[in-house]
CSV table of C-alpha atoms in Angstrom, one decimal:
chain,number,residue,atom,x,y,z
Y,84,GLY,CA,0.0,0.0,0.0
Y,85,ALA,CA,0.8,3.7,0.1
Y,86,VAL,CA,1.9,4.0,-3.5
Y,87,VAL,CA,2.6,7.4,-5.1
Y,88,SER,CA,3.0,7.8,-8.9
Y,89,GLN,CA,4.3,10.6,-11.0
Y,90,HIS,CA,3.8,11.4,-14.6
Y,91,PRO,CA,5.7,11.8,-16.7
Y,92,SER,CA,8.9,10.2,-15.5
Y,93,TRP,CA,10.9,12.4,-17.7
Y,94,VAL,CA,10.2,15.3,-20.0
Y,95,ILE,CA,12.1,17.5,-22.3
Y,96,CYS,CA,10.7,20.9,-23.2
Y,97,LYS,CA,11.8,24.0,-24.9
Y,98,SER,CA,12.7,27.2,-23.1
Y,99,GLY,CA,9.6,29.4,-22.6
Y,100,THR,CA,7.1,26.6,-22.6
Y,101,SER,CA,5.2,25.3,-19.7
Y,102,VAL,CA,5.2,21.7,-18.4
Y,103,LYS,CA,2.8,19.9,-16.0
Y,104,ILE,CA,3.8,17.2,-13.7
Y,105,GLU,CA,1.2,15.0,-12.0
Y,106,CYS,CA,1.5,13.3,-8.6
Y,107,ARG,CA,-1.1,10.7,-7.7
Y,108,SER,CA,-1.7,8.7,-4.5
Y,109,LEU,CA,-2.9,5.4,-5.8
Y,110,ASP,CA,-4.3,3.6,-2.7
Y,111,PHE,CA,-4.8,6.3,-0.1
Y,112,GLN,CA,-6.2,9.7,0.3
Y,113,ALA,CA,-3.5,12.3,0.4
Y,114,THR,CA,-4.7,15.2,2.4
Y,115,THR,CA,-1.3,16.8,2.0
Y,116,MET,CA,1.2,16.6,-0.8
Y,117,PHE,CA,4.7,18.0,-1.0
Y,118,TRP,CA,6.9,19.0,-3.9
Y,119,TYR,CA,10.7,18.7,-3.8
Y,120,ARG,CA,13.4,19.7,-6.2
Y,121,GLN,CA,16.7,18.0,-6.5
Y,122,PHE,CA,19.7,19.3,-8.6
Y,123,PRO,CA,22.4,16.8,-9.6
Y,124,LYS,CA,24.4,15.4,-6.7
Y,125,GLN,CA,22.5,17.6,-4.3
Y,126,SER,CA,19.8,17.0,-1.7
Y,127,LEU,CA,16.1,17.4,-1.9
Y,128,MET,CA,14.8,20.8,-1.3
Y,129,LEU,CA,11.2,21.3,-0.3
Y,130,MET,CA,9.5,23.7,-2.7
Y,131,ALA,CA,5.9,23.7,-1.4
Y,132,THR,CA,3.3,22.0,0.7
Y,133,SER,CA,-0.2,21.7,-0.6
Y,134,ASN,CA,-3.4,20.7,1.2
Y,135,GLU,CA,-6.4,19.5,-0.8
Y,136,GLY,CA,-8.7,22.3,-1.6
Y,137,SER,CA,-6.5,25.1,-0.5
Y,138,LYS,CA,-3.6,27.2,-1.8
Y,139,ALA,CA,-0.1,25.8,-1.5
Y,140,THR,CA,2.4,27.1,0.9
Y,141,TYR,CA,5.7,27.9,-0.8
Y,142,GLU,CA,9.1,27.8,0.8
Y,143,GLN,CA,11.2,30.9,0.9
Y,144,GLY,CA,12.8,31.6,-2.5
Y,145,VAL,CA,10.3,29.6,-4.5
Y,146,GLU,CA,8.3,31.6,-7.0
Y,147,LYS,CA,4.7,30.7,-6.7
Y,148,ASP,CA,3.8,32.3,-10.0
Y,149,LYS,CA,6.4,30.2,-11.8
Y,150,PHE,CA,5.7,26.9,-10.0
Y,151,LEU,CA,1.9,26.5,-10.0
Y,152,ILE,CA,0.6,23.9,-7.7
Y,153,ASN,CA,-2.9,22.6,-7.8
Y,154,HIS,CA,-4.2,20.0,-5.3
Y,155,ALA,CA,-7.8,19.6,-6.6
Y,156,SER,CA,-8.5,16.2,-5.2
Y,157,LEU,CA,-7.4,13.9,-2.4
Y,158,THR,CA,-5.4,11.8,-4.9
Y,159,LEU,CA,-4.0,14.3,-7.3
Y,160,SER,CA,-1.6,17.2,-7.2
Y,161,THR,CA,0.0,18.9,-10.1
Y,162,LEU,CA,3.0,21.1,-10.5
Y,163,THR,CA,3.2,23.3,-13.5
Y,164,VAL,CA,6.5,24.9,-14.4
Y,165,THR,CA,5.6,28.0,-16.3
Y,166,SER,CA,7.9,29.7,-18.9
Y,167,ALA,CA,10.5,27.1,-18.2
Y,168,HIS,CA,14.2,28.0,-18.5
Y,169,PRO,CA,17.3,25.8,-18.6
Y,170,GLU,CA,18.0,26.5,-14.9
Y,171,ASP,CA,14.7,24.9,-14.1
Y,172,SER,CA,16.1,21.6,-15.3
Y,173,SER,CA,16.0,19.3,-12.3
Y,174,PHE,CA,14.6,16.2,-10.7
Y,175,TYR,CA,11.2,16.9,-9.2
Y,176,ILE,CA,9.8,14.6,-6.5
Y,177,CYS,CA,6.5,14.6,-4.9
Y,178,SER,CA,5.4,13.0,-1.7
Y,179,ALA,CA,2.1,12.5,-0.1
Y,180,SER,CA,0.8,12.0,3.4
Y,181,ASP,CA,-2.6,11.0,4.7
Y,182,ARG,CA,-2.3,13.2,7.7
Y,183,GLY,CA,-3.5,16.8,7.5
Y,184,GLY,CA,-2.2,19.5,9.8
Y,185,GLY,CA,-0.9,17.7,12.9
Y,186,SER,CA,2.0,15.5,13.5
Y,187,TRP,CA,4.1,14.0,10.7
Y,188,ILE,CA,5.1,11.0,12.7
Y,189,SER,CA,4.2,8.7,9.8
Y,190,GLU,CA,6.3,8.6,6.8
Y,191,GLN,CA,5.6,10.7,3.7
Y,192,TYR,CA,5.3,8.4,0.7
Y,193,PHE,CA,7.4,9.5,-2.2
Y,194,GLY,CA,6.8,9.3,-5.9
Y,195,PRO,CA,9.5,8.1,-8.3
Y,196,GLY,CA,10.4,11.5,-9.5
Y,197,THR,CA,10.2,13.4,-12.8
Y,198,ARG,CA,13.3,14.5,-14.6
Y,199,LEU,CA,12.8,17.8,-16.4
Y,200,THR,CA,15.2,19.0,-19.0
Y,201,VAL,CA,14.7,22.4,-20.5
Y,202,THR,CA,16.5,23.1,-23.7
E,141,SER,CA,16.0,25.1,4.9
E,142,GLN,CA,18.1,22.0,5.4
E,143,GLN,CA,18.2,20.4,8.8
E,144,GLY,CA,20.4,17.4,8.5
E,145,GLU,CA,24.1,17.3,7.6
E,146,GLU,CA,25.5,14.0,6.6
E,147,ASP,CA,29.1,13.0,7.1
E,148,PRO,CA,31.0,12.0,5.2
E,149,GLN,CA,29.8,13.5,1.9
E,150,ALA,CA,31.3,10.5,0.0
E,151,LEU,CA,32.5,7.1,1.1
E,152,SER,CA,34.1,4.4,-0.9
E,153,ILE,CA,34.6,0.9,0.6
E,154,GLN,CA,35.3,-2.7,-0.5
E,155,GLU,CA,32.5,-5.2,-0.7
E,156,GLY,CA,32.0,-7.0,2.7
E,157,GLU,CA,33.2,-4.0,4.7
E,158,ASN,CA,30.8,-2.0,7.0
E,159,ALA,CA,29.8,1.5,6.0
E,160,THR,CA,28.9,4.1,8.6
E,161,MET,CA,27.3,7.4,7.8
E,162,ASN,CA,26.5,10.1,10.3
E,163,CYS,CA,23.8,12.8,10.4
E,164,SER,CA,23.6,15.8,12.6
E,165,TYR,CA,20.6,18.1,12.9
E,166,LYS,CA,19.8,21.4,14.6
E,167,THR,CA,16.4,21.4,16.2
E,168,SER,CA,14.4,19.0,18.3
E,169,ILE,CA,12.7,16.4,16.2
E,170,ASN,CA,9.7,14.0,16.2
E,171,ASN,CA,11.6,11.4,14.3
E,172,LEU,CA,14.5,10.8,12.0
E,173,GLN,CA,14.4,8.7,8.8
E,174,TRP,CA,17.0,7.4,6.5
E,175,TYR,CA,16.4,7.0,2.8
E,176,ARG,CA,18.4,5.6,-0.1
E,177,GLN,CA,18.5,6.9,-3.6
E,178,ASN,CA,20.0,5.2,-6.6
E,179,SER,CA,21.4,7.6,-9.2
E,180,GLY,CA,18.6,9.4,-11.0
E,181,ARG,CA,15.9,7.4,-9.2
E,182,GLY,CA,13.4,8.0,-6.5
E,183,LEU,CA,13.7,7.5,-2.8
E,184,VAL,CA,13.6,4.3,-0.9
E,185,HIS,CA,12.6,4.5,2.7
E,186,LEU,CA,15.0,2.5,4.9
E,187,ILE,CA,14.2,3.1,8.5
E,188,LEU,CA,12.4,5.4,10.9
E,189,ILE,CA,13.6,6.0,14.4
E,190,ARG,CA,11.5,8.0,16.8
E,191,SER,CA,12.9,10.6,19.1
E,192,ASN,CA,12.3,8.4,22.2
E,193,GLU,CA,14.2,5.5,20.6
E,194,ARG,CA,18.0,5.1,20.7
E,195,GLU,CA,18.7,2.2,18.3
E,196,LYS,CA,16.9,0.3,15.6
E,197,HIS,CA,17.8,-2.6,13.4
E,198,SER,CA,16.5,-3.7,10.0
E,199,GLY,CA,18.3,-6.5,8.3
E,200,ARG,CA,21.9,-5.3,7.7
E,201,LEU,CA,21.0,-1.8,8.8
E,202,ARG,CA,21.5,-0.4,12.2
E,203,VAL,CA,20.5,3.1,13.1
E,204,THR,CA,21.3,5.0,16.3
E,205,LEU,CA,19.9,8.2,17.6
E,206,ASP,CA,21.4,10.5,20.2
E,207,THR,CA,19.1,13.4,20.8
E,208,SER,CA,21.5,15.0,23.3
E,209,LYS,CA,24.0,15.4,20.5
E,210,LYS,CA,21.4,15.8,17.9
E,211,SER,CA,23.0,13.1,15.8
E,212,SER,CA,22.2,9.8,14.2
E,213,SER,CA,24.3,7.1,12.5
E,214,LEU,CA,23.4,4.6,9.8
E,215,LEU,CA,25.5,1.4,9.8
E,216,ILE,CA,25.4,-0.9,6.8
E,217,THR,CA,27.1,-4.2,7.6
E,218,ALA,CA,28.6,-6.6,5.1
E,219,SER,CA,28.1,-4.1,2.3
E,220,ARG,CA,27.4,-5.2,-1.2
E,221,ALA,CA,27.9,-3.6,-4.6
E,222,ALA,CA,24.1,-3.1,-4.8
E,223,ASP,CA,24.3,-0.9,-1.7
E,224,THR,CA,26.0,1.8,-3.9
E,225,ALA,CA,23.7,4.8,-3.7
E,226,SER,CA,23.2,8.1,-2.0
E,227,TYR,CA,21.9,8.0,1.6
E,228,PHE,CA,19.9,10.8,3.1
E,229,CYS,CA,18.7,11.5,6.6
E,230,ALA,CA,15.5,13.4,7.0
E,231,THR,CA,13.8,14.8,10.1
E,232,THR,CA,10.4,16.1,11.1
E,233,SER,CA,9.9,18.5,14.0
E,234,GLY,CA,6.6,19.8,15.2
E,235,ASN,CA,4.3,20.4,12.2
E,236,THR,CA,6.9,20.4,9.5
E,237,PRO,CA,7.4,18.1,6.6
E,238,LEU,CA,10.5,16.1,6.0
E,239,VAL,CA,13.7,18.1,5.8
E,240,PHE,CA,16.6,16.4,4.1
E,241,GLY,CA,20.3,16.5,4.8
E,242,LYS,CA,22.9,16.8,2.0
E,243,GLY,CA,23.4,13.1,1.7
E,244,THR,CA,26.3,10.6,1.7
E,245,ARG,CA,27.4,9.1,-1.6
E,246,LEU,CA,28.4,5.5,-0.9
E,247,SER,CA,30.4,3.5,-3.4
E,248,VAL,CA,30.9,-0.2,-2.7
E,249,ILE,CA,33.6,-1.7,-4.9
E,250,ALA,CA,33.3,-5.4,-5.8
């Protein structure tokens, strides 16, 4: 149980275009989803936290108008990278939790990641 | 912001040897978790240790937690080439999501 999928697994897009990445919880209701970004040989950096039906909370330094997050249902969150540039090329990983608010004692369940390359 | 700091950043050992990685963090935590990530792939959850626990085992993995020193260690015994990966510690505190350390890149040479 507790499977999280991401689609696509990799994507190449041209500079200036937008790309959408989907994150789905397959067998549980994800009240909260998280988006992380990972540059090569670096750690995962939290970009934003989204709760179903409400606006995402972005970490300091993450442009909310550039990285649009929608968590419209309890099983789906999307991250749209708008007007992508080569510096946005990265590995984007989502995770999901079935605990809203409160304690994060249980693990977050991670998706397999999406590799974005902007040319 | 990053909470955990792994040490060493990179580790290269021979197959069969033990590998020890350390993680230090800054604030009080609810729990600390270790993850493995193969190159270009997603995360694999290895083990979770709660703040009131001091040691935990899972197969060839042994994790310790010292809350007084705000540190944890991950020991992989009898390492195998397949253990080659990056290893991250991650912590939660209060109402925050997981915050990851910088990771240790482990290379196990056959």
